[in-house]
Short mmCIF file of C-alpha atoms and ligand atoms in Angstrom, two decimals:
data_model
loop_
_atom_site.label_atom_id
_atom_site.label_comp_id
_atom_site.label_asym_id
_atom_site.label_seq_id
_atom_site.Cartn_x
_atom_site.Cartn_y
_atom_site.Cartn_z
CA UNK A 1 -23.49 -17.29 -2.69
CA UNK A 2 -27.18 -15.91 -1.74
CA UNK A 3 -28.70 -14.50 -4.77
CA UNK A 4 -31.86 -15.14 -3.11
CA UNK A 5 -32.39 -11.71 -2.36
CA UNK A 6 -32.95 -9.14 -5.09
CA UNK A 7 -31.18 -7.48 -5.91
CA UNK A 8 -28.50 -8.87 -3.92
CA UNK A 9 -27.28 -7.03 -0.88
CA UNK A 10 -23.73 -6.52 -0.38
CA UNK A 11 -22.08 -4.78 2.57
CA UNK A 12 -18.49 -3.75 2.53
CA UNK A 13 -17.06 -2.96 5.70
CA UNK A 14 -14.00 -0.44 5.43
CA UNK A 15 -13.97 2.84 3.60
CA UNK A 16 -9.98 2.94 2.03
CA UNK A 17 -8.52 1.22 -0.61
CA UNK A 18 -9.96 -2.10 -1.17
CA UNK A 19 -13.53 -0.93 -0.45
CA UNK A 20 -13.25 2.04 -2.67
CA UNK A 21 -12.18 -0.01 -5.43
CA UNK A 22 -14.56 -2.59 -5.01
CA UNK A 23 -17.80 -0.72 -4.50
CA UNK A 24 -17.27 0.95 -7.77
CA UNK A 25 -15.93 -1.93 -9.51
CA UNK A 26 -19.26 -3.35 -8.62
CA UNK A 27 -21.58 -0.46 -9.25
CA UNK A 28 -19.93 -0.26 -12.97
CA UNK A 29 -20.64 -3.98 -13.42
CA UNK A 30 -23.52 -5.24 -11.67
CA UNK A 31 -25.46 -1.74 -11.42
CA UNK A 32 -28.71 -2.13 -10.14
CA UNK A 33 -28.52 -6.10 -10.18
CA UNK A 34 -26.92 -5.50 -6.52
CA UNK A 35 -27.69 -3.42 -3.46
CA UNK A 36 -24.74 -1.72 -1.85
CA UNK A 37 -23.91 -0.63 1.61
CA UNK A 38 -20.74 0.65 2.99
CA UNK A 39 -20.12 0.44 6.39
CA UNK A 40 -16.81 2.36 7.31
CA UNK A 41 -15.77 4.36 10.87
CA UNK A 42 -14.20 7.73 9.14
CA UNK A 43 -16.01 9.65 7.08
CA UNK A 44 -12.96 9.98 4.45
CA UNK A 45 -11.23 8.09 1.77
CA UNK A 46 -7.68 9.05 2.20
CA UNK A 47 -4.71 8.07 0.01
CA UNK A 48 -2.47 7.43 2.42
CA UNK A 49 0.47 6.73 0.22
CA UNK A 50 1.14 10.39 -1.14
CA UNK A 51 2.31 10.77 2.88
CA UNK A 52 5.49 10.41 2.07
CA UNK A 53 5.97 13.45 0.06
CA UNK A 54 4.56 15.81 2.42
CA UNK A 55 7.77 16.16 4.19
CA UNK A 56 9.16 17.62 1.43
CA UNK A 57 6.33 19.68 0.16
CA UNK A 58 6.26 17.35 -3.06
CA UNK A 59 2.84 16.71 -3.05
CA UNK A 60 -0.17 15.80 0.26
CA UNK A 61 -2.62 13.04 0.80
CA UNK A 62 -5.64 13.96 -0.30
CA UNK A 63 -9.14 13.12 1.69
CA UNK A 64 -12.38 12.32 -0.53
CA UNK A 65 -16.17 12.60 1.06
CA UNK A 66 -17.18 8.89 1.43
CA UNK A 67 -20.92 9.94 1.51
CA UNK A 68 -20.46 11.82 -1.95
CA UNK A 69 -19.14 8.35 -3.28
CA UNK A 70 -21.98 6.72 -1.60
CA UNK A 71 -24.02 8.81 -3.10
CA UNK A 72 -22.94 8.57 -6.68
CA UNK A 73 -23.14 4.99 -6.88
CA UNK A 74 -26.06 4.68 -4.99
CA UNK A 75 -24.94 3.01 -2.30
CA UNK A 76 -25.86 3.48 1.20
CA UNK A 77 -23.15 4.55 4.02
CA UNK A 78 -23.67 3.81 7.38
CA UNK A 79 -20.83 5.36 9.64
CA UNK A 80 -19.63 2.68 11.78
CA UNK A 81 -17.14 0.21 12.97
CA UNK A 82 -17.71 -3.72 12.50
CA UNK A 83 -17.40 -5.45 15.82
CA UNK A 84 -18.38 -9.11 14.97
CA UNK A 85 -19.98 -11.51 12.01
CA UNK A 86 -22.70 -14.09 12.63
CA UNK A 87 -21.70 -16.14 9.83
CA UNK A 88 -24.89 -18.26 10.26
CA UNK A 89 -27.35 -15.79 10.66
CA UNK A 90 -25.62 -13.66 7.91
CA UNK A 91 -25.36 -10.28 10.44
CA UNK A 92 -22.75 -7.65 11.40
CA UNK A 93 -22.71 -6.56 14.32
CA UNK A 94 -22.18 -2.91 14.72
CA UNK A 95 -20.40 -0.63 17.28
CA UNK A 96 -23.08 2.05 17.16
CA UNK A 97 -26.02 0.87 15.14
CA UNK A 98 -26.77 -2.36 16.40
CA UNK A 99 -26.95 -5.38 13.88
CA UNK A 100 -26.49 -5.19 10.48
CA UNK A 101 -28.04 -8.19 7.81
CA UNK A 102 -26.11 -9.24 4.67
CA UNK A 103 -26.54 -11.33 1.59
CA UNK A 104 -22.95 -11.17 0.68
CA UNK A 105 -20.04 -9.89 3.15
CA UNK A 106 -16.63 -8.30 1.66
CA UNK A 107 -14.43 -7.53 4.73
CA UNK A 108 -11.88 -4.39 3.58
CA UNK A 109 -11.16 -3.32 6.90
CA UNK A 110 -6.42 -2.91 6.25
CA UNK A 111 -4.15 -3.94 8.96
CA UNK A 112 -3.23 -2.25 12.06
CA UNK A 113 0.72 -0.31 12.48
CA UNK A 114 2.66 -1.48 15.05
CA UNK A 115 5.80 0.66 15.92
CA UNK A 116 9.07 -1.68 15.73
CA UNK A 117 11.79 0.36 17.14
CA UNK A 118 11.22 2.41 19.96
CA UNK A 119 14.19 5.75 19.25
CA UNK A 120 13.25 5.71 15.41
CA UNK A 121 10.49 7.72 13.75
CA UNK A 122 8.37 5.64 12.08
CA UNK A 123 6.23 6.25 9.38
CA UNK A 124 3.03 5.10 9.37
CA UNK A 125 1.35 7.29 7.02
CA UNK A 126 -0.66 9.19 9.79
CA UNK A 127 1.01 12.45 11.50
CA UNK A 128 4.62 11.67 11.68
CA UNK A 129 5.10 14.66 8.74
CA UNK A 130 6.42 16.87 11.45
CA UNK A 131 8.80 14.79 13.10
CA UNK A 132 10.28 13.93 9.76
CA UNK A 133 10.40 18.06 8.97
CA UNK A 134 12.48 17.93 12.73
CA UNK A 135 14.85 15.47 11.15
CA UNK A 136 14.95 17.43 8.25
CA UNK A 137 15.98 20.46 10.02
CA UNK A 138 18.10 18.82 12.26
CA UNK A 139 20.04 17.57 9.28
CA UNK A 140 20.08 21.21 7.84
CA UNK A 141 21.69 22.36 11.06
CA UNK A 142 24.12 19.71 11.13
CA UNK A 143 22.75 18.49 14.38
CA UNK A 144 22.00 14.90 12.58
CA UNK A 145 25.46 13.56 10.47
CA UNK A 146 23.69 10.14 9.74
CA UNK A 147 20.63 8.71 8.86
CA UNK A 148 19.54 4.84 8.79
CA UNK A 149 16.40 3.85 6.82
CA UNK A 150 15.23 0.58 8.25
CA UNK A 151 13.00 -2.17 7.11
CA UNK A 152 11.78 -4.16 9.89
CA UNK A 153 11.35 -7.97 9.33
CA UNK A 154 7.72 -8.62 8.60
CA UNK A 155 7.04 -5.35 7.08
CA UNK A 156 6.33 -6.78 2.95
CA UNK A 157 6.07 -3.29 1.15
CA UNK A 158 9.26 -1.69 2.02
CA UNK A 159 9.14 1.23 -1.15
CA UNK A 160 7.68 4.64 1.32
CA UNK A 161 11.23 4.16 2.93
CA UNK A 162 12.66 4.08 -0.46
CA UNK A 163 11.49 7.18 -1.00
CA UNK A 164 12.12 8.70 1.94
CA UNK A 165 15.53 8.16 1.75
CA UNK A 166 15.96 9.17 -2.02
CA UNK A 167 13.38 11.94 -1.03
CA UNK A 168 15.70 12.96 2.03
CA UNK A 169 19.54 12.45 -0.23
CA UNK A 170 17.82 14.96 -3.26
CA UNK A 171 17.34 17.87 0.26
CA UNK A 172 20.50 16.89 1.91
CA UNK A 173 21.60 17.87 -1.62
CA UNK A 174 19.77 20.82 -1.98
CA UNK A 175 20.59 21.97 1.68
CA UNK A 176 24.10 22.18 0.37
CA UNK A 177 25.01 18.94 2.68
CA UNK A 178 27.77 16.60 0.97
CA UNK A 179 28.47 14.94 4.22
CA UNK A 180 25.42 13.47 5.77
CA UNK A 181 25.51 9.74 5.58
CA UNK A 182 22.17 7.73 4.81
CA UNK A 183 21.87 4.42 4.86
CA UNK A 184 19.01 1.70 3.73
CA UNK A 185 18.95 -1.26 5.72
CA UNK A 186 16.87 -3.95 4.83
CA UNK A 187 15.84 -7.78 5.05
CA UNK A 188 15.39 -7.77 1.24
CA UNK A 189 17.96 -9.32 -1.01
CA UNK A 190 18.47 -6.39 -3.18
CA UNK A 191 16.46 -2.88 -3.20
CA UNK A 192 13.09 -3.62 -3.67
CA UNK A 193 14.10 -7.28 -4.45
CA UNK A 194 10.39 -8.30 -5.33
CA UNK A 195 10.64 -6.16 -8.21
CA UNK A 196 12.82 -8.76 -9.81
CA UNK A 197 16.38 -8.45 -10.19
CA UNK A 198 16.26 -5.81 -13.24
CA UNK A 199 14.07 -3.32 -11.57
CA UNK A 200 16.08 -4.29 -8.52
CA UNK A 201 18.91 -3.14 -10.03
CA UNK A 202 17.86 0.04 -11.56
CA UNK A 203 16.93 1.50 -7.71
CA UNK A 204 20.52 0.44 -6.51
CA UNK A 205 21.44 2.34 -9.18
CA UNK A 206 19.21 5.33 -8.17
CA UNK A 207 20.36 5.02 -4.54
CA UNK A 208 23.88 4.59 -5.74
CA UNK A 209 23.54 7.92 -7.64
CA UNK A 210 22.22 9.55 -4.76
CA UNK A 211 24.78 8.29 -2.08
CA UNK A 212 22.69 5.98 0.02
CA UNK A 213 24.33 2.68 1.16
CA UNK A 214 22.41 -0.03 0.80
CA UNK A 215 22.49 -3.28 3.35
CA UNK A 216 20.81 -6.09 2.54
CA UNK A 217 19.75 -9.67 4.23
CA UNK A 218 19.78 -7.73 7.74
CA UNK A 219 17.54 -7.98 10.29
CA UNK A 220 17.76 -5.31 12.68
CA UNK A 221 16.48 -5.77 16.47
CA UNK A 222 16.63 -3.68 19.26
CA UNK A 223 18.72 -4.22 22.46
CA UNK A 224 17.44 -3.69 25.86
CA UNK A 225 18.04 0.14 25.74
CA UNK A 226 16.01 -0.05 22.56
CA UNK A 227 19.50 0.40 20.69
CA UNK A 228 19.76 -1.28 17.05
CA UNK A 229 22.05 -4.31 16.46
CA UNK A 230 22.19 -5.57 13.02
CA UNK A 231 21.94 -9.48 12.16
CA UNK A 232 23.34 -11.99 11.30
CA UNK A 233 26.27 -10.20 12.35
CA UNK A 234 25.46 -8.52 15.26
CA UNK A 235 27.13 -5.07 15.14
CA UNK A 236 25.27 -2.15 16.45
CA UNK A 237 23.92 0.16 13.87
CA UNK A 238 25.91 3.08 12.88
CA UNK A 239 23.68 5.84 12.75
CA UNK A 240 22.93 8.64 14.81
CA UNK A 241 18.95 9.18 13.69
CA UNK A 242 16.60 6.13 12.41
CA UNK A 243 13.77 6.03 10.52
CA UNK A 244 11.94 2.67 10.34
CA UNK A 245 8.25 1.14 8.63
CA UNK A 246 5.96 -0.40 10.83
CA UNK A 247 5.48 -3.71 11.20
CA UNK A 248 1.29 -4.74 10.80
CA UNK A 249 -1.09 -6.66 11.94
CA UNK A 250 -4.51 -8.01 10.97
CA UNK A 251 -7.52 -6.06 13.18
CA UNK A 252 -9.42 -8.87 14.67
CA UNK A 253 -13.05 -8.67 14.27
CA UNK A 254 -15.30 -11.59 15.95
CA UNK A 255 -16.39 -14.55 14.48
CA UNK A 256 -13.97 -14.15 11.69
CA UNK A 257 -10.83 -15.76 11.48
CA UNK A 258 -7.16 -14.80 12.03
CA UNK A 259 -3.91 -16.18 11.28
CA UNK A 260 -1.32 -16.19 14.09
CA UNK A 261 -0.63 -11.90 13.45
CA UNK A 262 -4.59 -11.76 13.10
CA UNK A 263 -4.77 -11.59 8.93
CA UNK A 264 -7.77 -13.34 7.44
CA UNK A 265 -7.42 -16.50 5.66
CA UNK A 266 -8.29 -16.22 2.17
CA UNK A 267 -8.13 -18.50 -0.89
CA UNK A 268 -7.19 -16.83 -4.09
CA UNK A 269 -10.63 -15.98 -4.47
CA UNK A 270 -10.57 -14.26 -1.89
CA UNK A 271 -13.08 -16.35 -0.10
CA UNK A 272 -12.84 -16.16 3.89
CA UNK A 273 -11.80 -19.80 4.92
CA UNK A 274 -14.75 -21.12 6.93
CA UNK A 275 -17.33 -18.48 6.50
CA UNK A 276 -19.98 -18.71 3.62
CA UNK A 277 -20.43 -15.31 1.41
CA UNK A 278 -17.90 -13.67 2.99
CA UNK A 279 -15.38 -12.76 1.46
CA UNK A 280 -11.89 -10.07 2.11
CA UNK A 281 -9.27 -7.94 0.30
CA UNK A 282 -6.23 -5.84 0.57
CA UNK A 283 -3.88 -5.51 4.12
CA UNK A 284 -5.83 -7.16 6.18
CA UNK A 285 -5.82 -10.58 4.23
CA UNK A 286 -3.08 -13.25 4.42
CA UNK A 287 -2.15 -12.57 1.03
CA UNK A 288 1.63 -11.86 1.73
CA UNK A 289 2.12 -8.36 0.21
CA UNK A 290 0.30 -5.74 1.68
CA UNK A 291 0.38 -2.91 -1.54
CA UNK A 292 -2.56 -0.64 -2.66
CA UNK A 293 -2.58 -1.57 -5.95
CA UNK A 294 -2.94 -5.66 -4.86
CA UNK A 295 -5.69 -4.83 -2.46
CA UNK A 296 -7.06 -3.17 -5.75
CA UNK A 297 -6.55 -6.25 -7.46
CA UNK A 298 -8.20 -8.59 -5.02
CA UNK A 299 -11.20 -6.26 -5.06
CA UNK A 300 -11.37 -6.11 -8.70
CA UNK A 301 -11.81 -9.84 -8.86
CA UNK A 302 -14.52 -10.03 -6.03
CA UNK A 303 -16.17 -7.99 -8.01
CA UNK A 304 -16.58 -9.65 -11.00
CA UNK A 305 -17.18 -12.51 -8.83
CA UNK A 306 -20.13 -11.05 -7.27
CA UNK A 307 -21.29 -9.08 -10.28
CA UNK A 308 -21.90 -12.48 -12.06
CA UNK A 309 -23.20 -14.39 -9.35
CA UNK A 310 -25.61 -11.40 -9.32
CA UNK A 311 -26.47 -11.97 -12.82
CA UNK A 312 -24.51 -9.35 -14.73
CA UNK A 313 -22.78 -10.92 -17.99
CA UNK A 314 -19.33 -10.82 -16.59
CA UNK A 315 -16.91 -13.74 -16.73
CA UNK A 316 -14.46 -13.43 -13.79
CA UNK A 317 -11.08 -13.29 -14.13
CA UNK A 318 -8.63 -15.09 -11.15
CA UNK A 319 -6.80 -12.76 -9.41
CA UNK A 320 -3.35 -12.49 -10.58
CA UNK A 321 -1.64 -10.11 -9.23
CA UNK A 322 0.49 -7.63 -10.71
CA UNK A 323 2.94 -5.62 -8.82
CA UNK A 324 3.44 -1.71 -9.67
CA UNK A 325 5.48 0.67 -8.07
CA UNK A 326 5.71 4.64 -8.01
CA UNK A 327 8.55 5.49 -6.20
CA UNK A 328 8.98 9.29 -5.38
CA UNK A 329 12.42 10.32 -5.82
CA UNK A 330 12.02 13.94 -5.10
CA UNK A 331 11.66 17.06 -7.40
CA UNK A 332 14.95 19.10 -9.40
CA UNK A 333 17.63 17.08 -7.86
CA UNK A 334 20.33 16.04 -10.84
CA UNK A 335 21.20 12.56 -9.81
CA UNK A 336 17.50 11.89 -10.00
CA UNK A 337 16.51 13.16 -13.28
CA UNK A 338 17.18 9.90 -15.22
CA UNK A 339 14.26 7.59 -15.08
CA UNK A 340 14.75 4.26 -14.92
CA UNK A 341 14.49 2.67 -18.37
CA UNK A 342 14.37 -0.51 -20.27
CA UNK A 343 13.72 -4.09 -19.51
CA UNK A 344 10.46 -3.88 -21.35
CA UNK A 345 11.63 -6.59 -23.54
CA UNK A 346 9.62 -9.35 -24.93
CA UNK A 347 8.99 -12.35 -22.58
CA UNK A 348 8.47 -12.28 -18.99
CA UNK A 349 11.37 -9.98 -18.34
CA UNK A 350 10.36 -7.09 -16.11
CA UNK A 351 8.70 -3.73 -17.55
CA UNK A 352 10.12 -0.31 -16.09
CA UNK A 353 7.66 2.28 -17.31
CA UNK A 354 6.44 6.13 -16.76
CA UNK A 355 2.90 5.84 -15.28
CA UNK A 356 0.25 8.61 -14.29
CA UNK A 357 0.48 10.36 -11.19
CA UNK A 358 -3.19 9.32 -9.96
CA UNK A 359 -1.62 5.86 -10.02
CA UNK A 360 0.55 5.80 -7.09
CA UNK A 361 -2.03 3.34 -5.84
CA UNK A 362 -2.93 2.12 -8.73
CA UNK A 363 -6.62 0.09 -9.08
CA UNK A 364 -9.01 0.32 -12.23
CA UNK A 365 -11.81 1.94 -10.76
CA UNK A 366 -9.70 3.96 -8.00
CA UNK A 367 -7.31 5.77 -9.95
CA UNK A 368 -9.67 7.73 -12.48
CA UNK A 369 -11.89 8.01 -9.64
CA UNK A 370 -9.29 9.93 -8.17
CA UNK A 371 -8.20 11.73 -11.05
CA UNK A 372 -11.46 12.94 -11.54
CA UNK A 373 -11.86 14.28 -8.28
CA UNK A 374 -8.59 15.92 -7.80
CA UNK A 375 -8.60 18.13 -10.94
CA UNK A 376 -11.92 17.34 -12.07
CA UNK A 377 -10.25 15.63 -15.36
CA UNK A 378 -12.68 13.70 -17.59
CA UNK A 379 -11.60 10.46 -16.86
CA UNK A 380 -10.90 9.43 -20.75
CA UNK A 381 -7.88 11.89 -20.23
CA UNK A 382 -6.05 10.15 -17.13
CA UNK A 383 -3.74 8.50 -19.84
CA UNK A 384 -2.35 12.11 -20.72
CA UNK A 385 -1.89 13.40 -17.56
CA UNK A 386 1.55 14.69 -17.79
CA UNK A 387 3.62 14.03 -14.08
CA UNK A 388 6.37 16.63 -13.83
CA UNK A 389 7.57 15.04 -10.94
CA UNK A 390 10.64 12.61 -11.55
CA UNK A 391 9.05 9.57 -10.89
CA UNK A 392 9.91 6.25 -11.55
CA UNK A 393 7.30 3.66 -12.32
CA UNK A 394 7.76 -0.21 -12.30
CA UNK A 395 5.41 -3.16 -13.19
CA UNK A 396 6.70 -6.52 -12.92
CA UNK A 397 3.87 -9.07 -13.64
CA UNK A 398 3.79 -11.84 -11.73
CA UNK A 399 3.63 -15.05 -13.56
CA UNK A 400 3.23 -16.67 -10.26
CA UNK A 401 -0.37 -18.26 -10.98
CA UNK A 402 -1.50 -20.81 -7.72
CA UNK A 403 2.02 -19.92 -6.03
CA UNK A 404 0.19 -16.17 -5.40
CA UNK A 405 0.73 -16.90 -1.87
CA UNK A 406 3.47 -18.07 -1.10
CA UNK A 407 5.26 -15.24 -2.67
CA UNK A 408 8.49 -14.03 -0.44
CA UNK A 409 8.41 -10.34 -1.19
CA UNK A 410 12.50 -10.01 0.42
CA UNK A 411 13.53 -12.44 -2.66
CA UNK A 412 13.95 -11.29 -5.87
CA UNK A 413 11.46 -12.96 -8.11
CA UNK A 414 12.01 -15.25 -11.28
CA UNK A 415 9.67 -14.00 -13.82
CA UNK A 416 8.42 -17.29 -15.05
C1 LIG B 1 3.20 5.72 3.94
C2 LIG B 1 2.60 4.69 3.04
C3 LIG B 1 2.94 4.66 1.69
C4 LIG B 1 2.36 3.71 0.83
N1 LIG B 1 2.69 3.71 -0.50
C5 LIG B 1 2.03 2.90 -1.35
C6 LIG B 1 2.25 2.97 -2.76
O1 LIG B 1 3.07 3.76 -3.24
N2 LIG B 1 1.55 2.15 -3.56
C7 LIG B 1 0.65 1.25 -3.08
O2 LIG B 1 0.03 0.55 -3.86
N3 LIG B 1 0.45 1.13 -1.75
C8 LIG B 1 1.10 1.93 -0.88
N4 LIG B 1 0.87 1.84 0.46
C9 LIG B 1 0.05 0.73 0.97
C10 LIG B 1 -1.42 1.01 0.82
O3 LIG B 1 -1.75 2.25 1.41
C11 LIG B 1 -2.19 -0.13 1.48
O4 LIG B 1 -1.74 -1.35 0.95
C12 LIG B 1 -3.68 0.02 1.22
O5 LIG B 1 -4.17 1.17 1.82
C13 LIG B 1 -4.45 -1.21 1.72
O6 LIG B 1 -5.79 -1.03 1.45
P1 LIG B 1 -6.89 -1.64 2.43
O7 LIG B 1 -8.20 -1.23 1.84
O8 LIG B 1 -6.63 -3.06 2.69
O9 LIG B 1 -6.67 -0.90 3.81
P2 LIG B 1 -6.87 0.63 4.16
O10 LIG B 1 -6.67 1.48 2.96
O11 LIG B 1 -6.02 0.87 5.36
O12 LIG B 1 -8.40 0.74 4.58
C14 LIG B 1 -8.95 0.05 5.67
C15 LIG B 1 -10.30 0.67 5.99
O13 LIG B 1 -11.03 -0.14 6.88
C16 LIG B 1 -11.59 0.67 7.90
N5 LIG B 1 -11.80 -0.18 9.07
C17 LIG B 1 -10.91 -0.64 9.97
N6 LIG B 1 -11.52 -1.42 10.87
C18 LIG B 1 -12.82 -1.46 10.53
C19 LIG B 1 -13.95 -2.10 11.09
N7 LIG B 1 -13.86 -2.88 12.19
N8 LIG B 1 -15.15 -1.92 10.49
C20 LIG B 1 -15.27 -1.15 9.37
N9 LIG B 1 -14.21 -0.52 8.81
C21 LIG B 1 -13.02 -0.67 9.39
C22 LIG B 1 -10.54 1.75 8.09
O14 LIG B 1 -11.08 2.86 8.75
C23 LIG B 1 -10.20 2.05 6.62
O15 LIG B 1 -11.16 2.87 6.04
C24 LIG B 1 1.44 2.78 1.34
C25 LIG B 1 1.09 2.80 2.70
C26 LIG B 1 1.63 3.75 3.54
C27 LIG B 1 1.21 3.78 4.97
#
C-alpha cells in the first residue's frame, strides 16, 4: 500500500452505499492523514431500499446531495463514470475528465439488474412504483385473483419481495379482499433461510398469519412464451400476475477483473485479486450476498485498513460479517402487529430485535449520517428514534470466520 504520498490519496469510485460508508468511515478515522476523492456518475446518494414501501405510501427513498457530503468531509467530487484502471501506472481512466491518478483505489461501483422473467414486474428499486400501484389497483378491482412473488435463482437477498408480499397481503386486507391468493416462491429452503432457522421460522409465521403460501427449493424458469414452470417438478405456475427480483451482475470496468457474471474477486480483505492498492466493496464484489448493510461492512473494514496504513492509530478489525434485516410488513394491519420476538438467547442462537428506522441499511457511519440528514436529529439520539411502523428487525451473526465466502444464502445457516 503507497503511503508514499502525503497524505495519502484515495479515490473511491461509486457514490451509494459502500462509498458513502467508506468515505466517512475514513474521514472519522484517518482525517487529514488521507486525501479523499469521490468519483461517482449521479449526483445523489439514494437509499434505494426504502423503494419498496413507496407502493404503499409507507415511507420513499430519500436522495442526499453527494457534493454536500463531499464537502463536509473534505473530500473532493468529481462527477464521472470509471471506464478503466491502469493498475501499473496507478490511473483511472475517466469517461469525461480524462485520467485520473491514485495512491490507493476502492472500487464501490454495485452490480447491474438484469430482468429474469419477461410478463412479471420486477422490482429493481428504480421506477417500477407505478406498475406495482397498477397491480395494486388491479387487485382492488378484482381484475388480478392471484399473485406470485418470485425469487429468481441467483438473486442472494431475496427480503424486498418479502415485503412486498406481506406489504401487498396487509392492502389486500385493507381493500376488504379475503380472496386474493399470494404466493412466495423461492429457491431458499425456508423464508429467508439465511437468517437461520429461528428467524426463518418467525417470517413463515408472519406470512402464515398473513395468508401467503410459501414454496420453497423451486426454481422457476420461463418457457418459450415467457410462461413460468416451476422446478424440480415442472408444473406451470399458478398465478395470474408475477412479481419477481432481478437477477445481477457485476459492471465490468477495464483492467479489473471479473468472475464469470463480471463480480470482482476479492479476498476477505477486500483486496482486488491481482491488482496492487486496489481494493472493492459491497454488490459488485464476489462476496456472495449482495445486502446494504454487508457492503457497509466491507467498507468499514477497508477503512480501518487504510486509515492505519495511513498512520492513524487504528487496529483493523477482519471483516466479519453480520447479517441484519428490516423487513417492512406494512402499517395498521392486525396480523402484523406482533413483532417477531425471542431467540436472543445466550450462545450463538439467532437475535430477533427492534432496530431504528435509519437502519434499514444499516452501516456505522451511514445510518446516523442519514438520520441526521433526514430529520436533522443529533446523531447521539439515533438510538431513541422511536419507529411506529411495525417492523421487524433480525440480526443473525455470522460465526462463519474464513468460510465468509462460501456462504449459500438459500440454506439456512448453523450458527456456529
Ligand atoms: C428494492 C431494494 C431493496 C433493498 N433492501 C435492502 C435492505 O432492506 N437492507 C439492505 O441492507 N440492503 C437492501 N438492498 C440492497 C442494497 O441496496 C445494496 O446491497 C447496496 O446498495 C449495495 O451497495 P453498493 O455500494 O455496492 O452499490 P450501490 O448502492 O448500487 O452503489 C453503486 C454506485 O456506483 C456507481 N457506479 C456504477 N458504475 C460506476 C462507475 N463505472 N464509476 C463510478 N461509479 C459507478 C453508481 O452510480 C452508484 O452510485 C435493497 C436493494 C433494492 C434494490
Amino acid at each position: 500500500m503507497p503511503t508514499t504520498e502525503s497524505p495519502a490519496h484515495v479515490v473511491i469510485a461509486g457514490g451509494g452505499v459502500a462509498a458513502v460508508e467508506l468515505a466517512l468511515a475514513l474521514h472519522d478515522l484517518a482525517g487529514p492523514r488521507v486525501r479523499l476523492t469521490l468519483v461517482a456518475p449521479q449526483p445523489d446518494f439514494e437509499l434505494r431500499a426504502l423503494r419498496t414501501a413507496e407502493p404503499f405510501s409507507a415511507d420513499h427513498a430519500r436522495r442526499h446531495s453527494l457534493a454536500d457530503l463531499a464537502g463536509r468531509i473534505g473530500a473532493r467530487l468529481v462527477a464521472d463514470r470509471v471506464l478503466a484502471v491502469d493498475g501499473d501506472r496507478h490511473e483511472l481512466r475517466l469517461a469525461a475528465s480524462g485520467i485520473l491518478g491514485y495512491g490507493t483505489l476502492v472500487l464501490a461501483t454495485g452490480a447491474r439488474h438484469r430482468t429474469a422473467y419477461s410478463r412479471a414486474i420486477t422490482f429493481t428499486g428504480d421506477t417500477e412504483s407505478q406498475d406495482y400501484q397498477g397491480l395494486l389497483a388491479d387487485l382492488d378491482g378484482h381484475w388480478t385473483r392471484s399473485v406470485a412473488f418470485v425469487v429468481p435463482p441467483g438473486t442472494t437477498w431475496p427480503l424486498p419481495l418479502y415485503e412486498l408480499a406481506l406489504m401487498t397481503a396487509r392492502e389486500t386486507h385493507a381493500m376488504g379482499i379475503d380472496d386474493a391468493r399470494l404466493q412466495l416462491v423461492s429457491p431458499e429452503a425456508t423464508p429467508l433461510a439465511l437468517f437461520g432457522p429461528e428467524a426463518s421460522q418467525a417470517v413463515a409465521d408472519l406470512l402464515a398469519r398473513a395468508n401467503v403460501t410459501f414454496t420453497g427449493n423451486t426454481y422457476a424458469r420461463p418457457d418459450a412464451e415467457g410462461r413460468l414452470q416451476l422446478l424440480p417438478g415442472g408444473e406451470r405456475l399458478d398465478a395470474e400476475r408475477v412479481v419477481a427480483l432481478p437477477t445481477i451482475e457485476g459492471i465490468p470496468i477495464g483492467g479489473v477483473p471479473g468472475d464469470d457474471r463480471g463480480f470482482i474477486p476479492v479476498d476477505p480483505d477486500g483486496r482486488v485479486r491481482g491488482l496492487a492498492d486496489v481494493y472493492a466493496a459491497g454488490d459488485g464484489t464476489t462476496f456472495p450476498v449482495k445486502q446494504g448493510g454487508l457492503a457497509c461492512q466491507q467498507a468499514d473494514a477497508i477503512a480501518e485498513l487504510l486509515a492505519a496504513a495511513a498512520g492513524a492509530d487504528v487496529t483493523p478489525t477482519p471483516f466479519r460479517p453480520v447479517l441484519r434485516g428490516r423487513l417492512l410488513t406494512g402499517r395498521g394491519a392486525q396480523f402484523l402487529e406482533h413483532p417477531l420476538a425471542g431467540g436472543a438467547g445466550a450462545g450463538a442462537r439467532p437475535e430477533l430485535r427492534l432496530w431504528s428506522a435509519h437502519r434499514k441499511v444499516d452501516g456505522r457511519y451511514l445510518s446516523p449520517w442519514l438520520a441526521e440528514l433526514d430529520g436533522a436529529i443529533a446523531v447521539d439520539d439515533l438510538d431513541d428514534l422511536d419507529d411506529q411502523e411495525p417492523a421487524v428487525d433480525i440480526e443473525v451473526p455470522l460465526s462463519v470466520g474464513r468460510d465468509a465466502m462460501r456462504l449459500d444464502p438459500y440454506s439456512p445457516l448453523s450458527p456456529r
